[in-house]
CSV table of C-alpha atoms and ligand atoms in Angstrom, one decimal:
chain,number,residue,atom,x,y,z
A,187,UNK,CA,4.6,-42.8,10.4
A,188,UNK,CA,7.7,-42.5,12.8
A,189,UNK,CA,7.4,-41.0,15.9
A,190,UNK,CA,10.0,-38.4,16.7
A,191,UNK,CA,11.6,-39.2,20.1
A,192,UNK,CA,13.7,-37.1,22.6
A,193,UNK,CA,12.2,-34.0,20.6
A,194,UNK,CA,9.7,-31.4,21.4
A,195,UNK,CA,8.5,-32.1,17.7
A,196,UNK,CA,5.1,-30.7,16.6
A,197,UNK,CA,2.6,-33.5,17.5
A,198,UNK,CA,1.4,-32.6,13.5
A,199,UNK,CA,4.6,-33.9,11.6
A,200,UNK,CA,4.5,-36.7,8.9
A,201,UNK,CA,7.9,-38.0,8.3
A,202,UNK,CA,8.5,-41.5,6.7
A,203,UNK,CA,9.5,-44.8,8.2
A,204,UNK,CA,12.9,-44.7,7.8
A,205,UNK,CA,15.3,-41.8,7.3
A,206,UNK,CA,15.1,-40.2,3.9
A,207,UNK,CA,11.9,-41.9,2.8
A,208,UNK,CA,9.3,-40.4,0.9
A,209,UNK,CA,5.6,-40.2,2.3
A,210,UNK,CA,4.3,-41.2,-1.3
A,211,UNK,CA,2.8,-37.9,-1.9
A,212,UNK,CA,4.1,-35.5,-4.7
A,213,UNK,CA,4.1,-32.3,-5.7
A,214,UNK,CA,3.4,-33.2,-9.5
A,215,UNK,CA,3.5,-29.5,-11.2
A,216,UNK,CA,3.9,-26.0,-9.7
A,217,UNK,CA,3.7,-22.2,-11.4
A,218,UNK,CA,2.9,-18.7,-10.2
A,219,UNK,CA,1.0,-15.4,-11.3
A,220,UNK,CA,1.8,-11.9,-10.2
A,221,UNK,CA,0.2,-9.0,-11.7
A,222,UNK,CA,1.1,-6.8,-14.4
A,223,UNK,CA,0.6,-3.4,-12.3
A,224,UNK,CA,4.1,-2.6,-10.1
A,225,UNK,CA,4.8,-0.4,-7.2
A,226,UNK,CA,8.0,0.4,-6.4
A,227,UNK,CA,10.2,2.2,-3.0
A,228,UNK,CA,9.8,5.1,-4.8
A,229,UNK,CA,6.4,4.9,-5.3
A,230,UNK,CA,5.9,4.5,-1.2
A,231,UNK,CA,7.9,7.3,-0.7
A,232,UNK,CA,5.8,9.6,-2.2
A,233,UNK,CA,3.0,8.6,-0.1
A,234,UNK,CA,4.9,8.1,3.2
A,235,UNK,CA,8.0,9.4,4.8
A,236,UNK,CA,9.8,6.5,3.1
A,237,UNK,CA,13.0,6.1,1.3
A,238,UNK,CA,14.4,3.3,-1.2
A,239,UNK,CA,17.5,2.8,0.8
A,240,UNK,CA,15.7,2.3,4.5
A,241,UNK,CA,13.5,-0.1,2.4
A,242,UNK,CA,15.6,-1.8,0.6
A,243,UNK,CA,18.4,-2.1,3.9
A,244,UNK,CA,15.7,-3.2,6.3
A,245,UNK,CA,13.4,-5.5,4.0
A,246,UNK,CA,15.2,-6.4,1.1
A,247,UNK,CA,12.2,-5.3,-0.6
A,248,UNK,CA,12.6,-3.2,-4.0
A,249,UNK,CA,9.0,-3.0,-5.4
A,250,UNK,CA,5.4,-5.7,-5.1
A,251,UNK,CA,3.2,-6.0,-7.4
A,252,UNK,CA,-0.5,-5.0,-7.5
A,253,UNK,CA,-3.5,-6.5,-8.7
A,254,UNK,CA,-5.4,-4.8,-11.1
A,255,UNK,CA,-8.8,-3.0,-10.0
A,256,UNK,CA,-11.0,-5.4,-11.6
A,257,UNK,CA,-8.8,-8.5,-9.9
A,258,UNK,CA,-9.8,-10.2,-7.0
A,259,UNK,CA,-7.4,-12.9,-5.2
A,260,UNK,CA,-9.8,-16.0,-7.1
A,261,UNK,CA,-9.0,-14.2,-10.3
A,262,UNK,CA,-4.9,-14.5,-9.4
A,263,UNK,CA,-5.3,-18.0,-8.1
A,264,UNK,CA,-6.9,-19.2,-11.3
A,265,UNK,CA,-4.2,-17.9,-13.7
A,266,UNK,CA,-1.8,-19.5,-11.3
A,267,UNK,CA,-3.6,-22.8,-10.9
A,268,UNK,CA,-4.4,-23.4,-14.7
A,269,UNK,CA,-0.8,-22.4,-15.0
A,270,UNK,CA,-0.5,-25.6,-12.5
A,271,UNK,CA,-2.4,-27.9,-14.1
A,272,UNK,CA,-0.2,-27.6,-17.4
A,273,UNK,CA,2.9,-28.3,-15.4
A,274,UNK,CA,1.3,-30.8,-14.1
A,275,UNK,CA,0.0,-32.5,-17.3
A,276,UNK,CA,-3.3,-32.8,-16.1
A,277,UNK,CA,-6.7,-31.2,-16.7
A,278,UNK,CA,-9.0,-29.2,-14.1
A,279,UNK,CA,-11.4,-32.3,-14.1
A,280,UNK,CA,-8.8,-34.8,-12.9
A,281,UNK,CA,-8.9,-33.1,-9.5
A,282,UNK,CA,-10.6,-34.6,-6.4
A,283,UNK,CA,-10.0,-31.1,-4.3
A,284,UNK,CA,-9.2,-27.8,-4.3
A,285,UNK,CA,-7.7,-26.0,-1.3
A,286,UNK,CA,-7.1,-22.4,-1.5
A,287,UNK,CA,-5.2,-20.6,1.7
A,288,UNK,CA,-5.7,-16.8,1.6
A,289,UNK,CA,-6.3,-14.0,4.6
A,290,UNK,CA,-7.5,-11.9,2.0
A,291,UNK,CA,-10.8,-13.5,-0.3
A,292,UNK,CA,-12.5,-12.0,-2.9
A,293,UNK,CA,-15.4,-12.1,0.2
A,294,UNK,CA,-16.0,-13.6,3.3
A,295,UNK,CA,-18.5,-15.7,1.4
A,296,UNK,CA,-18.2,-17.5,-0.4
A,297,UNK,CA,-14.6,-19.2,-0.3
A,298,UNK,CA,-12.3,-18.3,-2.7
A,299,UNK,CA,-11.9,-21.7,-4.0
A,300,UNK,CA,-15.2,-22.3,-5.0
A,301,UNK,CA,-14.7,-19.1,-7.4
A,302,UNK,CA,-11.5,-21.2,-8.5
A,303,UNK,CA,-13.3,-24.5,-8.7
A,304,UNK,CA,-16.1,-22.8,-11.3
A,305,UNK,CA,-13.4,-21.0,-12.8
A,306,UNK,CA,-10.9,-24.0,-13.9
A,307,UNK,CA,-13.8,-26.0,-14.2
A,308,UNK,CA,-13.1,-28.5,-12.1
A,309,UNK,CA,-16.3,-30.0,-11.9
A,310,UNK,CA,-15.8,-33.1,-9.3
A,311,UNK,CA,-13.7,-30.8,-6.9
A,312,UNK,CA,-14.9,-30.4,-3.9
A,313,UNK,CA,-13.3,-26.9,-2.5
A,314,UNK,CA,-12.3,-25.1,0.6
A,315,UNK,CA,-10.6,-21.9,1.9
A,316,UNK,CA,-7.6,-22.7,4.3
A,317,UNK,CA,-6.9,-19.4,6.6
A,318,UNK,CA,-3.3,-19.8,8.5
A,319,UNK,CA,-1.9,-16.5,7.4
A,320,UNK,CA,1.3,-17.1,5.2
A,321,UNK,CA,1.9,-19.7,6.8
A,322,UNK,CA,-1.2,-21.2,4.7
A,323,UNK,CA,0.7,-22.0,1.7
A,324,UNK,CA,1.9,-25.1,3.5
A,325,UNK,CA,-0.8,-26.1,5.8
A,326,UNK,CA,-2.8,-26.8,2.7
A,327,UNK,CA,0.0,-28.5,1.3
A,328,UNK,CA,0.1,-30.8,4.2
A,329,UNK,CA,-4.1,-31.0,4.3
A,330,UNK,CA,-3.4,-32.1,0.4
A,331,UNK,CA,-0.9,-34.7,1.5
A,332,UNK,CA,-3.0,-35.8,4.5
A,333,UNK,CA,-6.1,-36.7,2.2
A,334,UNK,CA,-3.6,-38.5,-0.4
A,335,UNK,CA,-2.0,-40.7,2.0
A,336,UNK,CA,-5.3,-41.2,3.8
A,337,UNK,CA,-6.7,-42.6,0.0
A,338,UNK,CA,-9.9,-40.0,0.3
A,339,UNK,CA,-8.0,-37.5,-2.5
A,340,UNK,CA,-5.4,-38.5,-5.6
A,341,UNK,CA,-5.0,-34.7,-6.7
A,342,UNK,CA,-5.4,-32.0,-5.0
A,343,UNK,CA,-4.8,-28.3,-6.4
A,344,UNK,CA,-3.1,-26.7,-3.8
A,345,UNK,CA,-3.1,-22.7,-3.8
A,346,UNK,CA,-1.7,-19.4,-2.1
A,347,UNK,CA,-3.5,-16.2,-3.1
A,348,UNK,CA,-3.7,-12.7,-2.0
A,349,UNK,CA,-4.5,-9.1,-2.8
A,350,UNK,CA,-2.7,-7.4,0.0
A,351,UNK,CA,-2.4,-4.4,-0.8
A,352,UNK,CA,-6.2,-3.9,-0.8
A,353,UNK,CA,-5.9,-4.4,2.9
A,354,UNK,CA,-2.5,-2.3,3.1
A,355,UNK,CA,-3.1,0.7,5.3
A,356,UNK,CA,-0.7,3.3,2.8
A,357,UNK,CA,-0.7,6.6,5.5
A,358,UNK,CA,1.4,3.4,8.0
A,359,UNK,CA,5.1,3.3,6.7
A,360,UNK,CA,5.9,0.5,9.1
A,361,UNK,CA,3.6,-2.0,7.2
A,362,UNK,CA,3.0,-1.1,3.7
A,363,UNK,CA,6.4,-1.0,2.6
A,364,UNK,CA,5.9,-4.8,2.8
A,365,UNK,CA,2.9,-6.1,1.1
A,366,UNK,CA,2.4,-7.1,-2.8
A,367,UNK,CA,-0.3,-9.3,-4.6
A,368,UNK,CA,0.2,-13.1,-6.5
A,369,UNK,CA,-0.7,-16.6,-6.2
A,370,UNK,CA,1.3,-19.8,-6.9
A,371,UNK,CA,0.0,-23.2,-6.9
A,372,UNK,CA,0.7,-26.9,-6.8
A,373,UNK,CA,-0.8,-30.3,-7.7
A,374,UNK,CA,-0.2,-32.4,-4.9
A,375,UNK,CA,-0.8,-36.3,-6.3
A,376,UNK,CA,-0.5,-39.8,-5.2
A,377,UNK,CA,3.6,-40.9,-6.3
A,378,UNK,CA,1.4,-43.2,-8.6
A,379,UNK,CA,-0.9,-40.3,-9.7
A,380,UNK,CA,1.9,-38.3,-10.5
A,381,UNK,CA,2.3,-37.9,-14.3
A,382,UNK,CA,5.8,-38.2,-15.7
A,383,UNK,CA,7.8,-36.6,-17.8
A,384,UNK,CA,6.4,-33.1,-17.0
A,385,UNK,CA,8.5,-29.9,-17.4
A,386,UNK,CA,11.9,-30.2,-15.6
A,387,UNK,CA,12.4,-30.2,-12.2
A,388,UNK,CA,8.7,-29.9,-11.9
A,389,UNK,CA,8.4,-33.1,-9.7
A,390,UNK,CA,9.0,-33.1,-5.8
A,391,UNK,CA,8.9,-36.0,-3.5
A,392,UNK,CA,7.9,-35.3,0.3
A,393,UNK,CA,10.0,-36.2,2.9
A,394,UNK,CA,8.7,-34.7,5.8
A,395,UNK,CA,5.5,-32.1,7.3
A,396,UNK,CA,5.0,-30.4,10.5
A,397,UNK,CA,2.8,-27.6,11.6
A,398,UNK,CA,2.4,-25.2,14.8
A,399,UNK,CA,0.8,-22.8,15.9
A,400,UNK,CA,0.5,-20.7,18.9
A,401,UNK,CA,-2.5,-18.5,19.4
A,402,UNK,CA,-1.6,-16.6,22.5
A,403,UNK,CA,0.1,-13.9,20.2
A,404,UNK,CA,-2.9,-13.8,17.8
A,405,UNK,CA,-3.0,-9.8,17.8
A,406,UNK,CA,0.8,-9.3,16.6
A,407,UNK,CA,-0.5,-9.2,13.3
A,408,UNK,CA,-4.2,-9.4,12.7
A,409,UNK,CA,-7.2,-7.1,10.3
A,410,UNK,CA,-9.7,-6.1,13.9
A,411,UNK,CA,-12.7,-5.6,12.2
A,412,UNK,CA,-14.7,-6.8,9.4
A,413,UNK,CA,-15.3,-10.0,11.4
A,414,UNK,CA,-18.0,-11.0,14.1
A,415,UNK,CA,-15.9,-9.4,16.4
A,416,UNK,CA,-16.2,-6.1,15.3
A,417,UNK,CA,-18.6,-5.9,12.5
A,418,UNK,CA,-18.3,-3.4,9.9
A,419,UNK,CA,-19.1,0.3,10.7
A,420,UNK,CA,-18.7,3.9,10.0
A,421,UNK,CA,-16.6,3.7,12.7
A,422,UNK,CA,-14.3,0.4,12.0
A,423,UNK,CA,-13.4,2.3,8.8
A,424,UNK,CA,-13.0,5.4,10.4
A,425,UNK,CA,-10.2,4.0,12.6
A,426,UNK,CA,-8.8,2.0,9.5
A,427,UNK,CA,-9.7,-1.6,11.4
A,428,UNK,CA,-10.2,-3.4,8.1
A,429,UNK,CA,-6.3,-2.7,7.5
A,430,UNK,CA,-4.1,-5.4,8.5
A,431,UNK,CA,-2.0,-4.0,11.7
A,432,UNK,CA,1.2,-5.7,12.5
A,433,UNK,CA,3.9,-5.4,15.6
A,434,UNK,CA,7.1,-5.7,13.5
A,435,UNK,CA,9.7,-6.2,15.9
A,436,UNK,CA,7.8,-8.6,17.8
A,437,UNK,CA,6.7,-10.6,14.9
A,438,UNK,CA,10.8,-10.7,13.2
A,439,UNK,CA,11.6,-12.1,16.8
A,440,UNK,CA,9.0,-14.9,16.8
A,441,UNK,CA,8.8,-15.2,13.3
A,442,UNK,CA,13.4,-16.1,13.5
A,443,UNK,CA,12.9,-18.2,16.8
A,444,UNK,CA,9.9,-20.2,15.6
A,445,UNK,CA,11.0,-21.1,12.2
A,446,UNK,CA,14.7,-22.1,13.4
A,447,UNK,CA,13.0,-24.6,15.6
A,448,UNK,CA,10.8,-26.3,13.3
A,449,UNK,CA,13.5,-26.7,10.9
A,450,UNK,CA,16.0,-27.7,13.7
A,451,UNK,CA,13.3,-30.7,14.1
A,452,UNK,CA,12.9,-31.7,10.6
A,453,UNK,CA,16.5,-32.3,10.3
A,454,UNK,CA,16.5,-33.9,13.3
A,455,UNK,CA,12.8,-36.2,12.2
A,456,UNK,CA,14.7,-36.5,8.7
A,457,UNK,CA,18.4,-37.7,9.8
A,458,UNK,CA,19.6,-35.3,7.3
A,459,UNK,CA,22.3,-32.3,8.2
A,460,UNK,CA,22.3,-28.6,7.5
A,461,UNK,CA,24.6,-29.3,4.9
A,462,UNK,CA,22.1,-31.4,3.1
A,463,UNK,CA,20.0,-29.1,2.3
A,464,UNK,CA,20.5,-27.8,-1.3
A,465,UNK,CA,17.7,-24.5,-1.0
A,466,UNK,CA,16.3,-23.3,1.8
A,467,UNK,CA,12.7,-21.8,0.7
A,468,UNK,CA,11.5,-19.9,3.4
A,469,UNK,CA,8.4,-17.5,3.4
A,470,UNK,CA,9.5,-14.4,1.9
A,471,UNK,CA,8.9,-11.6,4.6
A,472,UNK,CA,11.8,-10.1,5.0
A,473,UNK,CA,15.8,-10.5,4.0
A,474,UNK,CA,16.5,-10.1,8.0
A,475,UNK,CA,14.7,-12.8,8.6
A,476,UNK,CA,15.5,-15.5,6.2
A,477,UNK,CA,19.0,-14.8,6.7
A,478,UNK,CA,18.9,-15.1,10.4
A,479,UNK,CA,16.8,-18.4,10.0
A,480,UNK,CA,19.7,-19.8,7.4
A,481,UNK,CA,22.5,-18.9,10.4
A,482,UNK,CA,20.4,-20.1,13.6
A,483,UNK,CA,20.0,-23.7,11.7
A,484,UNK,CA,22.6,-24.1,10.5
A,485,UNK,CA,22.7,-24.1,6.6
A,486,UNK,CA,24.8,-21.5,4.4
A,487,UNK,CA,22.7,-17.9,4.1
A,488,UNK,CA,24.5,-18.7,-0.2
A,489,UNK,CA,21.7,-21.2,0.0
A,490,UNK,CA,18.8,-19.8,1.3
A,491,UNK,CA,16.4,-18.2,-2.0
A,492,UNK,CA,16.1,-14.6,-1.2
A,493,UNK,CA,13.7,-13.8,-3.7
A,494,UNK,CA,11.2,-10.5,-2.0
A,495,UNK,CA,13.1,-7.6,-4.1
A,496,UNK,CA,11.0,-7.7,-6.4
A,497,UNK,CA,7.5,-9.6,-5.0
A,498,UNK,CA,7.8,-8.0,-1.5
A,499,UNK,CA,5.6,-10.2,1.0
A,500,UNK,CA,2.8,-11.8,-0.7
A,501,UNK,CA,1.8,-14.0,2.2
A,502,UNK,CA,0.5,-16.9,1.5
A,503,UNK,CA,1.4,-16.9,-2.2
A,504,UNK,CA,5.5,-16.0,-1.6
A,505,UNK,CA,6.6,-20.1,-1.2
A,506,UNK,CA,5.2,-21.1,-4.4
A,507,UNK,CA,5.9,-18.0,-5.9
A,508,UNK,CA,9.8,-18.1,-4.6
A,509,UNK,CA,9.5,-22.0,-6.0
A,510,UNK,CA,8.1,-21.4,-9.3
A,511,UNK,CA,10.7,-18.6,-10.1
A,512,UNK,CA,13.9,-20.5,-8.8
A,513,UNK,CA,12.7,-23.6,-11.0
A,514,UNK,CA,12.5,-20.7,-14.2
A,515,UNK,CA,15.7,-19.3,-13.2
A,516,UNK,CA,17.5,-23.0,-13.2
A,517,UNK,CA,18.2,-23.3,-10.0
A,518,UNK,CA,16.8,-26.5,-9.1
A,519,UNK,CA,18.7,-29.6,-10.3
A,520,UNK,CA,17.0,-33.5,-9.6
A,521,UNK,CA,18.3,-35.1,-6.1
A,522,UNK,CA,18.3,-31.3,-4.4
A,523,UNK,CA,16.8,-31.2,-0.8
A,524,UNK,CA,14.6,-28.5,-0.5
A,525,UNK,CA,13.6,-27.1,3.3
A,526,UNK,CA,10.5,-25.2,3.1
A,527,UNK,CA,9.9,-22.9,5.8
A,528,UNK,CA,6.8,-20.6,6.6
A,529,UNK,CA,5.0,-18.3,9.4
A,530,UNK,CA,2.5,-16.1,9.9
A,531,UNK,CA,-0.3,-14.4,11.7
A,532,UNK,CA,-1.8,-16.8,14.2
A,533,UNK,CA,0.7,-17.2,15.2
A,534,UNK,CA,0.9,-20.0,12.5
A,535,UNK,CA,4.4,-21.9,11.4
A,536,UNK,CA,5.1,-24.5,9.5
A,537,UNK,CA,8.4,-26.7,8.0
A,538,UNK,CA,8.6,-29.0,4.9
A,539,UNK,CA,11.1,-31.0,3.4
A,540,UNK,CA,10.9,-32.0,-0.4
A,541,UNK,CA,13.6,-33.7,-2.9
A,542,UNK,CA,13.5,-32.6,-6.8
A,543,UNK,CA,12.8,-36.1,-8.5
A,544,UNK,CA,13.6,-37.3,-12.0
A,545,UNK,CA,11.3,-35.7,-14.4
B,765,UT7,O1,4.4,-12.1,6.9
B,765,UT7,C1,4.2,-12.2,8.3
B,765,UT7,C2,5.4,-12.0,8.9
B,765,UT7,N1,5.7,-10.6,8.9
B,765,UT7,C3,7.0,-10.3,9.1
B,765,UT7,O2,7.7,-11.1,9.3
B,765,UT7,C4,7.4,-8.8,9.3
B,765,UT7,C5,8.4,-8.8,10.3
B,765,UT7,N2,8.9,-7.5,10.7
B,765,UT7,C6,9.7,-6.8,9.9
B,765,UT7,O3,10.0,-7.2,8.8
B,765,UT7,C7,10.3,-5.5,10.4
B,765,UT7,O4,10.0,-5.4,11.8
B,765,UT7,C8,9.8,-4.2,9.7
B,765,UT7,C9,10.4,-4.2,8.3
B,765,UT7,C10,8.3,-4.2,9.6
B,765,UT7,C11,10.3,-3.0,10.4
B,765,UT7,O5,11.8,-3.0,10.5
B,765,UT7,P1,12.5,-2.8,11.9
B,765,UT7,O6,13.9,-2.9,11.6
B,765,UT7,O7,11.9,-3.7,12.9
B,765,UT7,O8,12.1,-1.3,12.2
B,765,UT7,P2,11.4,-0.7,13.5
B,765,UT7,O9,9.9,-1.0,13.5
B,765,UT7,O10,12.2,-1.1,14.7
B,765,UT7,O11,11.6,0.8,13.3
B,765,UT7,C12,13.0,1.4,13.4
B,765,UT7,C13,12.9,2.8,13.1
B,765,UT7,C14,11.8,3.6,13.8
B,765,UT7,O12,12.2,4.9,14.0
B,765,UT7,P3,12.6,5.4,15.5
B,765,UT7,O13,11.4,5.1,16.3
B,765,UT7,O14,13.8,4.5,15.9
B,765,UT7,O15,13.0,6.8,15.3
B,765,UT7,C15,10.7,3.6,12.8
B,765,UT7,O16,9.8,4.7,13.0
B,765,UT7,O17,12.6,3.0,11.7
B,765,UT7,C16,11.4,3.8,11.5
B,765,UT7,N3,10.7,3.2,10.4
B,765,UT7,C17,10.9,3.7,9.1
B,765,UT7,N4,11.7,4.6,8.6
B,765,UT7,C18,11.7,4.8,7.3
B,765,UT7,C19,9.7,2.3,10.4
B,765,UT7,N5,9.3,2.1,9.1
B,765,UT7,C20,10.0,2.9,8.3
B,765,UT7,C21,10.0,3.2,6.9
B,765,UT7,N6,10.8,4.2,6.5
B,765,UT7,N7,9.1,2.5,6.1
């Protein structure tokens, strides 16, 4: 590993030797699940003092969708892990590890993953829960690649799940206008575990992983109770503490300024220029955002994936989600740079580069 010099770089960053080296850790297979069920603007405005066009102009959002009542966030992560697996060409008993980010399990215990472990059958996995908001998407990515490089892991099942909305407080316009369910998943491999000749563009190479976090502004978006902090009661529900609560002007500011500067440092740890980056991929909170993100850094907004109209924020989920549907829609080509951005509660952030490699 290089260190990054001159920079105010995230002491957590991998980047390789030289610039544009690979770390020898691949993505080997991604896909996505999102639920059948739907709700669109015009569903919220029925419930709150909502309308399609304030949504739609201030979010980008156009509807989410919903899990079903009998699905729970292991259920969503399974479909989309399998889903994984057979992009991957692998089976659920080649993995060494499962690693499932989610602020929103099917209970506080056990971890989700296990429920994903039993459910792929993945019996040599050994499985954990990764909480950084939606940010977490690609802090387990980078705990996957940590445990390949280190030789403790070859392939790791790597996924983002939630069920928002069933902590989506509907009577609060400012924050359930945002929220939707889905899960998206990714093998992470050794470059030598990687199988070949998979579907297209279904292989990345990684270039380059930071993470940061700053816990100072921990209540800008946070669920109070339900925790050991404030336990469940008549009263927590009463005053709607299991809800997730969120300060959205403060959270667009931070969420703009801190991912600008981690992917200001990746291009600076990576020698590469805005201009070569084929797609930024950042998480999918709102249009605002990722557009503001694209300008502050740099690259052309024509190249950052705007893809919440129709998922809304699914948190940890939205990267692989946004991924999976931009390689189904043809938009990824071999030798594309990809510059993955995320943040979340915590406050959690979080910047990765990847390149599309031969099938
Ligand atoms: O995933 C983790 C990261 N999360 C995020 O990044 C979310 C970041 N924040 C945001 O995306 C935006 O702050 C929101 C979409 C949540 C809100 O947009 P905004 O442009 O920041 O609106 P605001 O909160 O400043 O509210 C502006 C006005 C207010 O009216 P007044 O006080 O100016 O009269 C709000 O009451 O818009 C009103 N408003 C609404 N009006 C119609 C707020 N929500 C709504 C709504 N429909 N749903």
């Amino acid at each position: 590993m290089r260190e990054v010099e001159g920079t105010s770089a995230s002491p957590v960053h991998l980047v390789g030797p030289t610039p544009g080296a690979t770390l020898g850790v691949d993505i080997a297979g991604f896909a996505y699940y999102l639920p059948e069920h739907v709700i669109t603007n015009a569903d919220l405005s029925r419930m709150v003092d909502t309308s399609d066009e304030w949504i739609l102009e201030r979010t980008g959002i156009r509807s989410r969708h919903r899990a079903a009542t009998e699905e729970a966030t292991s259920d969503l992560a399974i479909t989309a892990g399998r889903r994984a697996l057979e992009q991957a060409g692998i089976i659920a008993g080649d993995l060494d590890m499962i690693i499932v980010a989610t602020a929103t399990p099917d209970s506080p215990v056990p971890a989700a993953s296990c429920l994903v472990q039993t459910g792929l059958g993945a019996n040599r996995a050994a499985a954990m829960d990764l909480g950084a908001g939606c940010s977490g998407f690609l802090f387990a990515l980078h705990t996957g690649a940590c445990f390949v490089r280190s030789g403790a892991a070859r392939r790791v099942l790597v996924v983002g799940a939630e069920t928002l909305t069933r902590v989506t407080d509907y009577s609060d316009r400012r924050s359930c206008i945002l929220f939707g369910d889905g899960a998206g998943a990714a093998v992470v491999a050794a470059a030598d575990a990687s199988p070949r000749g998979s579907a297209a563009c279904g292989r990345l190479e990684l270039l380059y992983s930071s993470l940061g976090t700053d816990g100072s502004m921990a209540k800008l978006i946070e669920i109070p109770a339900g925790g050991s902090r404030h336990p469940a009661s008549e009263t927590t529900v009463r005053e709607g503490g299991h809800f997730l609560r969120l300060d959205g002007q403060a959270v667009f500011r931070q969420a703009v300024r801190r991912m600008a500067e981690a992917a200001e440092q990746a291009l600076e740890a990576t020698g590469l220029a805005p201009g070569d980056i084929d797609w930024l991929l950042p998480h999918q909170a709102n249009a605002r955002i990722v557009v503001a993100v694209a300008e502050q850094t740099g690259i052309a907004p024509a190249r950052a994936m705007l893809d919440m109209a129709e998922t809304g924020n699914t948190s940890a989920a939205s990267i692989p989600i946004t991924l999976g549907r931009a390689r189904d829609s043809g938009q990824l080509a071999p030798g594309q740079t990809i510059l993955m951005l995320a943040f979340g509660a915590g406050l959690t952030w979080a910047c990765q580069v990847w390149r599309v490699a031969d099938a």
